[in-house]
Amino acid sequence: MAASSYPRYRFDHAFGAPAAAAVPEPVETVDPLDRPSLSERQHRAALAEAQQAAQADGLALGRREGELAACRRIEAELSATLDGLAQRMAGLDAGHAALMERLEAQGACVLVALVRRMAPRLLDRVARDEVERLAADALRAAGQAPLLTLRLHPSLCRPLEERLAGQEVFKGRLDIQGDPALAVGALEASWGAGSVSRDPADFEAAVAALADRAIAALHPPSDPIPSI
């Protein structure tokens, strides 16, 4: 008898109604933020690093603030020093100007005193020329007078005679007289209608008065008047 063709029984086949599928149990999920991610060693290392960074930032900030404060202090001290130097220079400049003005005044006083001291000598040097000039003026002023008298120091009589020799301005008689009482450079001219005269003492007195006024105006009250 031939074997019948029946399928072989397999145990993975169930007979009857299909069994219900197994439902997996729910798995509780944990928030990653709740999971510990650092060990104690790592936490301490991170804390130490943060402290070092904070200290470095604090030191840098303190250094910058200190440098800024130092710069401001140095600028203030420098400004005060420059102001003091400017005031000092202004005082020195004023003192120098006053000193120069004082020296100029003293120098001018010395020059005026020299002129006053030398005035008689200068008048003596120009005495002859001045006497001859005044005599010539007297000749013209006498005009048609019959007599013109010229009195002067004897040392100048001969030079004046030589100077007036041959003159044709005055047609009358010319009388030149020497008078020792007269100063060198003095001249007294007289004719009938008038007279002229020259006295060096008057010029010396005028020069002395001008010198005194100039010195009084030039020298400061606290400075001694130079005497020569």
Short mmCIF file of C-alpha atoms in Angstrom, two decimals:
data_model
loop_
_atom_site.label_atom_id
_atom_site.label_comp_id
_atom_site.label_asym_id
_atom_site.label_seq_id
_atom_site.Cartn_x
_atom_site.Cartn_y
_atom_site.Cartn_z
CA MET A 1 0.00 0.00 0.00
CA ALA A 2 1.48 3.13 -0.98
CA ALA A 3 1.95 5.71 1.65
CA SER A 4 -0.54 8.52 1.50
CA SER A 5 0.76 12.00 0.86
CA TYR A 6 -0.03 13.82 4.07
CA PRO A 7 1.86 16.78 5.17
CA ARG A 8 4.04 16.16 8.06
CA TYR A 9 2.99 17.73 11.31
CA ARG A 10 4.99 20.70 12.33
CA PHE A 11 4.95 21.99 15.86
CA ASP A 12 5.10 25.64 14.89
CA HIS A 13 1.58 25.34 13.62
CA ALA A 14 -1.21 25.70 16.07
CA PHE A 15 -4.51 24.19 15.64
CA GLY A 16 -7.61 26.06 16.38
CA ALA A 17 -7.91 29.85 16.95
CA PRO A 18 -4.70 31.89 16.59
CA ALA A 19 -3.07 32.87 19.84
CA ALA A 20 -2.95 36.55 20.81
CA ALA A 21 0.36 38.34 20.22
CA ALA A 22 2.40 39.11 23.34
CA VAL A 23 2.38 42.83 24.30
CA PRO A 24 5.83 44.09 25.42
CA GLU A 25 5.99 45.65 28.84
CA PRO A 26 6.51 49.45 28.82
CA VAL A 27 10.10 50.49 29.53
CA GLU A 28 10.58 53.56 31.77
CA THR A 29 12.74 56.18 30.00
CA VAL A 30 15.18 58.35 31.98
CA ASP A 31 15.73 62.07 31.15
CA PRO A 32 19.33 62.49 30.00
CA LEU A 33 19.61 65.54 32.28
CA ASP A 34 18.91 63.25 35.23
CA ARG A 35 21.66 60.89 34.33
CA PRO A 36 24.99 61.58 36.00
CA SER A 37 27.47 62.56 33.36
CA LEU A 38 30.49 63.62 35.47
CA SER A 39 32.33 61.81 38.10
CA GLU A 40 33.38 63.50 41.32
CA ARG A 41 36.93 63.82 40.01
CA GLN A 42 35.73 65.44 36.81
CA HIS A 43 33.44 67.78 38.74
CA ARG A 44 36.29 68.95 40.98
CA ALA A 45 38.56 69.39 38.00
CA ALA A 46 35.92 71.47 36.20
CA LEU A 47 35.36 73.56 39.35
CA ALA A 48 39.11 74.18 39.78
CA GLU A 49 39.40 75.18 36.14
CA ALA A 50 36.48 77.60 36.51
CA GLN A 51 38.08 79.10 39.64
CA GLN A 52 41.38 79.55 37.86
CA ALA A 53 39.68 81.21 34.91
CA ALA A 54 37.74 83.51 37.26
CA GLN A 55 40.94 84.41 39.14
CA ALA A 56 42.75 85.11 35.86
CA ASP A 57 39.90 87.33 34.70
CA GLY A 58 39.87 89.13 38.05
CA LEU A 59 43.62 89.66 37.94
CA ALA A 60 43.43 90.97 34.39
CA LEU A 61 40.57 93.31 35.31
CA GLY A 62 42.40 94.51 38.41
CA ARG A 63 45.56 95.07 36.39
CA ARG A 64 43.68 97.08 33.78
CA GLU A 65 41.94 99.16 36.44
CA GLY A 66 45.24 99.69 38.27
CA GLU A 67 47.01 100.70 35.08
CA LEU A 68 44.16 103.07 34.23
CA ALA A 69 44.26 104.60 37.71
CA ALA A 70 48.05 104.90 37.51
CA CYS A 71 47.80 106.58 34.11
CA ARG A 72 45.24 109.04 35.43
CA ARG A 73 47.39 109.78 38.46
CA ILE A 74 50.48 110.26 36.30
CA GLU A 75 48.55 112.52 33.92
CA ALA A 76 47.30 114.58 36.86
CA GLU A 77 50.80 114.86 38.33
CA LEU A 78 52.23 115.72 34.91
CA SER A 79 49.55 118.36 34.34
CA ALA A 80 50.25 119.86 37.77
CA THR A 81 53.98 119.82 37.05
CA LEU A 82 53.49 121.51 33.68
CA ASP A 83 51.24 124.13 35.27
CA GLY A 84 53.90 124.77 37.89
CA LEU A 85 56.58 125.04 35.23
CA ALA A 86 54.41 127.41 33.21
CA GLN A 87 53.90 129.62 36.26
CA ARG A 88 57.60 129.41 37.04
CA MET A 89 58.49 130.36 33.46
CA ALA A 90 56.01 133.24 33.56
CA GLY A 91 57.61 134.46 36.78
CA LEU A 92 61.09 134.10 35.32
CA ASP A 93 60.02 135.91 32.16
CA ALA A 94 58.53 138.75 34.18
CA GLY A 95 61.65 138.88 36.32
CA HIS A 96 63.86 138.86 33.23
CA ALA A 97 61.82 141.65 31.65
CA ALA A 98 62.03 143.69 34.86
CA LEU A 99 65.78 143.04 35.07
CA MET A 100 66.31 144.05 31.44
CA GLU A 101 64.23 147.18 31.96
CA ARG A 102 66.24 147.97 35.07
CA LEU A 103 69.53 147.40 33.24
CA GLU A 104 68.39 149.55 30.33
CA ALA A 105 67.36 152.30 32.72
CA GLN A 106 70.67 152.08 34.54
CA GLY A 107 72.56 152.08 31.24
CA ALA A 108 70.62 155.12 30.08
CA CYS A 109 71.36 156.81 33.40
CA VAL A 110 75.05 156.10 32.95
CA LEU A 111 74.99 157.55 29.44
CA VAL A 112 73.15 160.66 30.61
CA ALA A 113 75.62 161.05 33.48
CA LEU A 114 78.48 160.73 31.00
CA VAL A 115 76.97 163.40 28.80
CA ARG A 116 76.57 165.65 31.82
CA ARG A 117 80.16 165.01 32.86
CA MET A 118 81.53 165.57 29.35
CA ALA A 119 79.39 168.62 28.52
CA PRO A 120 82.03 171.20 29.58
CA ARG A 121 84.72 169.47 27.54
CA LEU A 122 82.43 169.20 24.54
CA LEU A 123 81.53 172.87 24.84
CA ASP A 124 85.23 173.78 25.02
CA ARG A 125 85.87 171.82 21.81
CA VAL A 126 83.18 173.69 19.90
CA ALA A 127 83.87 177.02 21.62
CA ARG A 128 85.86 178.51 18.72
CA ASP A 129 83.30 177.50 16.10
CA GLU A 130 80.42 178.82 18.20
CA VAL A 131 82.18 182.11 18.92
CA GLU A 132 82.92 182.63 15.22
CA ARG A 133 79.34 181.75 14.31
CA LEU A 134 77.89 184.22 16.84
CA ALA A 135 80.35 186.94 15.75
CA ALA A 136 79.23 186.52 12.15
CA ASP A 137 75.61 186.85 13.27
CA ALA A 138 76.52 190.03 15.18
CA LEU A 139 78.17 191.50 12.06
CA ARG A 140 75.00 191.01 10.07
CA ALA A 141 72.80 192.30 12.90
CA ALA A 142 74.92 195.45 13.45
CA GLY A 143 74.24 196.52 9.87
CA GLN A 144 75.13 200.21 9.43
CA ALA A 145 76.22 200.80 13.05
CA PRO A 146 79.44 202.78 13.31
CA LEU A 147 81.00 200.48 15.94
CA LEU A 148 80.74 196.81 16.85
CA THR A 149 82.51 195.63 20.01
CA LEU A 150 83.29 191.95 20.53
CA ARG A 151 84.49 190.84 23.97
CA LEU A 152 85.73 187.26 24.51
CA HIS A 153 88.38 185.21 26.23
CA PRO A 154 91.91 186.27 25.19
CA SER A 155 92.75 182.76 23.93
CA LEU A 156 90.22 183.18 21.13
CA CYS A 157 90.96 186.77 20.13
CA ARG A 158 93.63 185.98 17.54
CA PRO A 159 91.66 183.15 15.85
CA LEU A 160 88.60 185.40 15.65
CA GLU A 161 90.60 188.28 14.16
CA GLU A 162 91.99 185.94 11.51
CA ARG A 163 88.55 184.57 10.81
CA LEU A 164 86.95 188.02 10.37
CA ALA A 165 89.80 189.59 8.45
CA GLY A 166 88.62 190.75 5.08
CA GLN A 167 84.91 190.44 5.87
CA GLU A 168 82.68 192.86 3.97
CA VAL A 169 79.40 192.41 5.83
CA PHE A 170 79.99 195.08 8.49
CA LYS A 171 81.21 198.45 7.22
CA GLY A 172 81.82 200.12 10.58
CA ARG A 173 84.73 199.80 12.96
CA LEU A 174 85.23 196.35 14.54
CA ASP A 175 86.71 196.31 18.05
CA ILE A 176 87.77 192.89 19.37
CA GLN A 177 88.65 192.92 23.09
CA GLY A 178 90.07 190.14 25.25
CA ASP A 179 88.56 189.70 28.71
CA PRO A 180 90.08 187.07 31.03
CA ALA A 181 86.98 187.18 33.20
CA LEU A 182 84.98 185.58 30.42
CA ALA A 183 84.91 181.79 30.02
CA VAL A 184 86.38 180.14 26.95
CA GLY A 185 83.55 180.08 24.47
CA ALA A 186 81.81 183.16 25.84
CA LEU A 187 81.18 186.18 23.62
CA GLU A 188 79.59 189.56 24.21
CA ALA A 189 78.75 191.57 21.09
CA SER A 190 77.30 195.10 21.34
CA TRP A 191 76.57 197.92 18.94
CA GLY A 192 74.53 201.04 19.23
CA ALA A 193 71.11 199.49 18.63
CA GLY A 194 71.51 196.12 20.35
CA SER A 195 73.64 193.28 21.62
CA VAL A 196 73.99 189.47 21.68
CA SER A 197 75.91 187.19 23.99
CA ARG A 198 76.90 183.59 24.52
CA ASP A 199 77.81 182.06 27.89
CA PRO A 200 78.89 178.38 28.06
CA ALA A 201 77.75 178.29 31.69
CA ASP A 202 74.16 178.66 30.50
CA PHE A 203 74.57 175.66 28.20
CA GLU A 204 76.17 173.63 30.98
CA ALA A 205 73.33 174.49 33.33
CA ALA A 206 70.76 173.54 30.69
CA VAL A 207 72.52 170.21 30.01
CA ALA A 208 72.75 169.50 33.76
CA ALA A 209 69.03 170.23 34.23
CA LEU A 210 68.09 167.97 31.32
CA ALA A 211 70.36 165.24 32.66
CA ASP A 212 68.80 165.48 36.12
CA ARG A 213 65.29 165.22 34.70
CA ALA A 214 66.25 162.30 32.47
CA ILE A 215 67.90 160.38 35.32
CA ALA A 216 64.94 161.04 37.62
CA ALA A 217 62.58 159.65 34.95
CA LEU A 218 64.74 156.64 34.11
CA HIS A 219 65.99 155.12 37.33
CA PRO A 220 63.63 153.18 39.69
CA PRO A 221 63.22 154.69 43.16
CA SER A 222 64.92 151.67 44.77
CA ASP A 223 68.06 151.94 42.62
CA PRO A 224 70.90 154.29 43.41
CA ILE A 225 71.52 157.04 40.86
CA PRO A 226 74.86 156.37 39.16
CA SER A 227 77.40 159.08 39.76
CA ILE A 228 80.28 159.72 37.42
#
